[in-house]
Amino acid sequence: MQLERDFFARSVHEVAPALVGATLLVDGIGGRIVEVEAYDQEDPASHGFAGRTARNASMFGPPGHAYVYRSYGIHWCLNLVCDVEGRAEAVLVRALEPRAGLELMRQRRGVDADRALCSGPGKLCQALAVTREHDGLALDEPPFELYATGEPVDVVAAPRIGITRAAERPWRYLLRGSRYVSRPAPRA
DNA sequence: ACCGCGATGCACT
DNA sequence: GTGCATCGCGGTG
């Protein structure tokens, strides 16, 4: 079942865990989402925290669109924009379990192991060929496809990765037991 | 298993 | 000029 745009028209703290297990494709290439992080307007680690700029404009809505930015000058990172009354909220897609287009992913990534194809936000953008051209595009139109989970999903919450501010907030959500995440969840 | 570092773009909290 | 919502490599236990 295709996720509609209004799936995203609510708090990122509801949307982020609900996205674990969904299927994300870009031009038919992709897989099952196994790891995401939530970023909200009051979050010092969020690009939206300091207000709207040209770079982060698509993070301010409308919901159901992509926010793509360059990270560390090298990688691209893909966010799915949520929205509560004009606030900047988005889900960073951090890892996929590859399911469609594995051979093309291997070519784009230059590695063979399935586990190395989409196990990180920069990696999955390279595997799915997501770039600035995708910034602001609607998620329910080509080249994007987004499908709801078919089965019940066991989601684990953990602290976010790679940030220096508000690093303690447990807003990273993982599919329990998945070997395709960027890093395993801390031991409980 | 850990840790350090270089690559590289671009907005500055 | 500095600091990242990163990655992969090469060093050391």
XYZ file of C-alpha atoms (C1' of nucleotides) in Angstrom:
214
model
C 0.000 0.000 0.000
C 1.454 3.324 -1.104
C 1.999 5.841 1.703
C 0.035 9.012 1.002
C 1.333 12.498 1.557
C -0.778 13.078 4.681
C 0.970 10.145 6.350
C 3.671 12.777 6.956
C 1.362 15.599 8.088
C 1.909 14.931 11.798
C 4.646 14.865 14.392
C 7.996 13.440 13.333
C 7.954 11.523 16.614
C 4.996 9.510 15.345
C 6.145 9.224 11.758
C 9.751 8.142 12.366
C 9.059 4.870 14.210
C 6.149 4.166 11.853
C 8.498 4.264 8.862
C 10.620 1.372 10.090
C 9.742 -1.597 7.905
C 8.340 0.518 5.046
C 9.738 0.029 1.564
C 11.529 2.931 -0.144
C 12.413 2.887 -3.834
C 14.034 5.508 -6.053
C 13.671 4.724 -9.748
C 12.827 1.189 -8.689
C 16.000 0.726 -6.619
C 15.836 0.342 -2.836
C 14.498 -1.817 -0.045
C 13.076 -1.975 3.444
C 13.800 0.864 5.864
C 15.609 -0.568 8.908
C 16.957 2.610 10.556
C 15.821 6.245 10.815
C 16.317 9.281 13.055
C 13.866 12.042 14.035
C 14.772 15.741 13.984
C 12.323 18.378 15.199
C 12.197 22.168 15.315
C 13.306 22.525 18.954
C 16.222 20.176 18.427
C 19.669 21.835 18.571
C 21.009 19.068 16.342
C 18.441 19.801 13.622
C 19.116 21.832 10.504
C 15.788 23.575 11.118
C 16.725 24.742 14.608
C 18.178 28.110 13.583
C 15.383 28.947 11.185
C 14.725 28.758 7.498
C 17.567 29.235 4.999
C 17.979 28.474 1.322
C 19.639 25.177 2.159
C 17.009 23.809 4.538
C 13.924 25.342 2.882
C 12.357 22.006 1.951
C 12.537 20.909 5.591
C 9.873 23.511 6.361
C 7.283 21.718 4.306
C 5.029 20.868 2.735
C 5.115 17.411 4.346
C 5.545 14.283 2.269
C 8.484 15.678 0.318
C 12.217 14.979 0.328
C 14.890 17.102 2.000
C 18.327 16.249 0.627
C 21.532 17.890 1.847
C 25.262 17.352 1.471
C 27.113 16.049 4.478
C 30.809 16.542 5.199
C 31.270 17.819 1.680
C 31.088 14.305 0.285
C 27.883 12.432 1.006
C 24.228 13.128 0.382
C 21.629 12.471 3.069
C 17.918 11.872 2.488
C 15.178 13.099 4.828
C 11.425 12.612 4.603
C 9.704 15.847 5.644
C 6.965 15.841 8.281
C 5.088 18.893 9.444
C 3.109 20.141 12.388
C 1.784 23.646 11.806
C 4.714 25.018 9.874
C 7.443 23.519 12.017
C 10.551 22.011 10.450
C 10.502 18.294 11.152
C 12.059 15.479 9.173
C 13.066 11.834 9.325
C 16.658 11.053 8.323
C 16.699 7.716 6.486
C 19.835 5.990 7.761
C 19.745 2.426 6.459
C 17.868 0.060 4.161
C 17.763 -3.684 3.774
C 18.514 -3.884 0.020
C 15.781 -5.691 -1.915
C 15.555 -4.221 -5.416
C 18.341 -3.380 -7.842
C 21.189 -4.993 -5.907
C 23.483 -5.215 -8.930
C 23.120 -1.510 -9.738
C 23.703 -0.699 -6.072
C 26.932 -2.722 -6.114
C 28.125 -0.817 -9.178
C 27.286 2.575 -7.695
C 28.836 1.754 -4.319
C 31.866 -0.133 -5.577
C 31.416 -2.880 -2.982
C 29.942 -6.371 -3.111
C 28.586 -7.213 0.331
C 24.826 -6.721 0.680
C 25.352 -5.373 4.172
C 27.618 -2.580 2.895
C 25.230 -1.251 0.242
C 22.785 0.873 2.285
C 24.054 0.702 5.897
C 24.356 4.451 6.495
C 22.764 7.680 5.256
C 25.561 8.517 2.812
C 25.815 4.967 1.568
C 22.143 4.574 0.798
C 22.075 7.842 -1.143
C 24.998 6.617 -3.220
C 23.298 3.243 -3.766
C 19.989 4.858 -4.763
C 21.672 7.750 -6.649
C 19.943 10.369 -4.491
C 21.384 13.873 -4.954
C 20.386 17.523 -4.668
C 18.160 16.964 -7.701
C 15.790 15.072 -5.410
C 15.535 17.888 -2.861
C 11.929 19.043 -2.583
C 10.413 16.274 -4.710
C 7.131 14.679 -3.615
C 7.475 11.226 -2.113
C 4.282 9.889 -3.710
C 5.432 10.653 -7.254
C 8.224 9.292 -9.443
C 11.068 8.654 -8.992
C 10.026 7.897 -5.408
C 7.900 4.971 -4.247
C 7.063 4.396 -0.601
C 5.037 1.426 0.634
C 3.692 0.661 4.089
C 4.865 -2.322 6.061
C 3.096 -5.542 5.286
C 3.740 -7.159 8.637
C 3.993 -6.093 12.282
C 7.408 -4.603 13.028
C 9.494 -4.707 16.203
C 11.092 -1.264 16.599
C 13.915 -0.354 18.997
C 14.698 3.224 20.110
C 18.310 4.325 20.696
C 20.396 7.522 20.860
C 21.214 9.170 17.545
C 24.551 8.840 15.787
C 27.173 11.289 14.610
C 25.861 14.421 16.331
C 27.393 16.547 19.051
C 24.340 18.429 20.350
C 21.403 16.771 22.088
C 23.159 13.467 21.511
C 21.313 11.781 24.355
C 17.835 11.987 22.831
C 16.685 8.442 21.935
C 15.288 9.402 18.538
C 16.987 6.737 16.462
C 14.659 3.882 15.515
C 15.822 0.485 14.316
C 14.264 -2.732 13.123
C 15.092 -5.125 15.939
C 17.696 -7.678 14.973
C 18.350 -6.334 11.459
C 21.869 -6.877 10.197
C 21.510 -4.030 7.685
C 21.681 -1.121 10.161
C 24.619 1.314 10.214
C 25.506 0.243 13.757
C 23.789 -2.170 16.126
C 21.611 -0.784 18.900
C 23.353 -0.467 22.277
C 22.819 -3.427 24.597
C 19.829 -2.895 26.818
C 37.642 -4.975 18.803
C 38.923 -0.017 19.015
C 40.902 4.720 17.411
C 42.607 8.408 14.249
C 42.522 10.670 10.085
C 41.815 12.428 5.306
C 38.618 13.416 1.775
C 35.641 17.296 0.466
C 31.250 21.302 0.188
C 29.285 24.773 2.218
C 26.572 27.258 5.994
C 27.958 29.514 9.923
C 23.652 27.754 16.104
C 38.300 30.020 9.450
C 35.528 26.281 11.733
C 32.533 22.505 12.226
C 29.645 19.258 10.764
C 22.896 14.499 10.995
C 29.827 10.663 7.059
C 32.717 6.999 5.214
C 36.516 3.951 4.535
C 41.120 2.981 5.367
C 45.059 1.866 8.013
C 47.003 1.508 12.599
C 46.984 -0.779 17.130
C 45.102 -4.335 20.986
